[in-house]
Amino acid sequence: MPRITPLLRSFALVLAALGFAPLSQAAGVVDDAQGLWAAGKRDQAIKMAEDALKNTPEDPRLRFALGTMLLEQQQLERAKVLFTGLTEDFPDLADPYNNLAVINAARGEYEAARQNLMRALDLQPDHGQAQENLGDVLMRLAQQAYERALKQALGDDTALKLKLQRVIAFNGADAKGAPAR
């Protein structure tokens, strides 16, 4: 299953390279919230980031950090709002597109995930996590295509069944396509 881009440091470097200087107060809050997160105090970390965002609602690093935390807590709709906003306000950043793709994939929206990953890779072709996630999403799309082809198959479908079995095994999913947990 696709994974989020957890590397907030690399996100901050990209922002700096694009000329976005993080607000010093928000940068400190992000570091503090990440410290709480790493210490297992996840609810406190989210609350700290949410409170800080009220004071600096446009800070991209803070928005990304909060979105990542929410995504890891499976608060997909709230995370999606933050990442979508980042893609609108900073359309040249790849990481928010990658994380939107993770949300799409978690919902079984593999074509939308593929599109977000392609956008991320258009922006940053060497984005390793987006490359890996694209491979995962393409395998899910392959499974769906083989399942549809099997329903329409005429004649000997042995080879098609074998392909489907292989992709299901690779995806770690049951025959209905549900991701393994």
C-alpha positions in Angstrom: 0.0 0.0 0.0 1.3 3.5 -0.8 3.1 5.3 2.0 3.1 8.9 3.1 6.0 11.3 2.7 7.0 11.6 6.4 10.2 13.5 5.7 9.2 16.9 6.9 12.9 18.0 6.7 13.0 17.4 3.0 9.7 19.3 2.6 11.2 22.2 4.5 14.3 22.2 2.2 12.1 22.2 -0.9 10.1 25.2 0.6 13.4 27.0 1.3 14.7 26.3 -2.2 11.5 27.8 -3.6 11.9 30.9 -1.5 9.4 30.2 1.3 11.0 31.0 4.6 9.1 29.3 7.4 7.9 31.6 10.2 10.3 31.1 13.1 7.4 30.5 15.6 5.7 28.0 13.4 9.0 26.2 12.7 9.6 25.8 16.4 6.1 24.5 16.9 6.6 22.0 14.1 9.8 20.7 15.8 8.0 20.6 19.2 5.0 18.8 17.8 7.3 16.3 16.0 9.0 15.7 19.3 5.7 15.0 21.0 4.7 12.7 18.1 8.0 10.8 18.3 7.4 10.4 22.1 4.1 8.8 21.4 2.0 11.8 22.5 0.1 12.0 19.3 -3.0 13.7 20.5 -0.9 16.4 22.1 1.2 16.8 19.0 -1.9 17.3 16.8 -3.5 19.7 19.3 -0.2 21.7 19.4 -0.1 21.9 15.6 -3.8 22.8 15.3 -3.5 25.6 17.9 -0.4 27.0 16.1 -2.2 26.8 12.8 -4.9 29.2 14.2 -2.2 31.8 14.6 -0.4 31.1 11.3 -3.0 29.5 9.0 -0.9 29.9 5.8 2.3 28.3 7.1 3.0 25.5 4.6 5.4 23.5 6.9 2.9 23.5 9.7 0.0 22.6 7.4 2.1 19.7 6.0 3.1 18.5 9.4 -0.5 18.5 10.7 -1.7 16.8 7.5 0.9 14.1 7.9 -0.1 13.5 11.5 -3.7 13.4 10.7 -3.0 11.0 7.8 -1.1 8.7 10.1 -4.0 8.8 12.5 -6.4 7.7 9.7 -8.2 11.1 9.8 -8.3 11.0 6.0 -10.8 13.7 5.3 -9.1 16.3 7.5 -5.7 15.4 6.1 -7.1 15.7 2.5 -8.3 19.2 3.2 -4.8 20.3 4.3 -3.0 18.6 1.4 -5.5 19.8 -1.2 -5.0 23.3 0.2 -1.2 22.9 -0.1 -1.5 21.8 -3.7 -3.6 24.9 -4.5 -1.4 27.3 -2.6 1.9 25.7 -3.6 1.3 23.8 -6.8 5.1 23.3 -7.4 5.5 21.0 -4.3 5.5 17.3 -4.9 5.0 16.0 -1.4 1.3 17.1 -0.9 0.4 15.3 -4.1 2.1 12.2 -2.9 0.2 12.3 0.3 -3.1 13.0 -1.5 -2.4 9.8 -3.5 -2.0 7.9 -0.3 -5.5 9.0 0.8 -6.9 8.1 -2.6 -5.3 4.7 -2.4 -6.6 4.1 1.1 -10.1 4.7 -0.2 -9.6 2.4 -3.2 -9.5 5.4 -5.6 -6.5 4.1 -7.5 -7.0 6.2 -10.7 -7.1 9.4 -8.7 -4.0 8.2 -6.7 -2.2 7.5 -10.0 -3.0 11.0 -11.3 -1.7 12.6 -8.1 1.5 10.6 -8.2 2.0 11.5 -11.8 1.7 15.1 -10.8 4.2 14.6 -8.0 6.6 13.0 -10.4 6.2 15.7 -13.0 7.3 18.1 -10.3 10.0 16.0 -8.8 11.0 13.0 -11.0 13.5 11.7 -8.4 10.9 11.5 -5.6 11.6 8.0 -4.5 8.5 7.6 -2.3 6.2 8.8 -5.1 7.9 6.3 -7.5 7.3 3.4 -5.1 3.8 4.5 -4.5 3.1 4.7 -8.2 4.3 1.1 -8.5 1.9 0.0 -5.7 -1.0 1.9 -7.3 -0.3 0.4 -10.8 -0.3 -3.1 -9.3 -3.8 -2.3 -7.8 -5.0 -1.0 -11.1 -3.6 -4.1 -12.8 -5.6 -6.3 -10.4 -8.7 -4.4 -11.3 -8.1 -4.7 -15.0 -7.5 -8.5 -14.7 -10.6 -8.9 -12.7 -12.7 -7.0 -15.3 -11.0 -9.0 -18.1 -11.8 -12.3 -16.4 -15.5 -11.3 -16.2 -15.5 -10.7 -20.0 -13.3 -13.7 -20.9 -14.3 -16.0 -23.7 -12.7 -19.4 -24.0 -9.6 -20.5 -22.2 -8.9 -18.0 -19.4 -6.1 -20.0 -17.7 -3.4 -17.5 -18.4 -5.6 -14.6 -17.2 -6.4 -16.4 -14.0 -2.7 -17.0 -13.4 -1.9 -13.4 -13.9 -4.7 -12.4 -11.5 -3.5 -14.8 -8.9 0.0 -13.4 -9.2 -1.0 -9.8 -8.9 -3.3 -10.6 -5.9 -0.4 -12.4 -4.2 1.8 -9.4 -4.9 -0.8 -7.0 -3.6 -1.3 -9.0 -0.5 -5.1 -8.9 -1.1 -7.8 -11.4 -1.0 -9.7 -12.4 -4.2 -12.0 -9.4 -3.9 -9.2 -6.9 -4.0 -9.3 -5.7 -0.4 -5.9 -4.7 0.8 -4.4 -6.9 3.4 -4.1 -5.3 6.8 
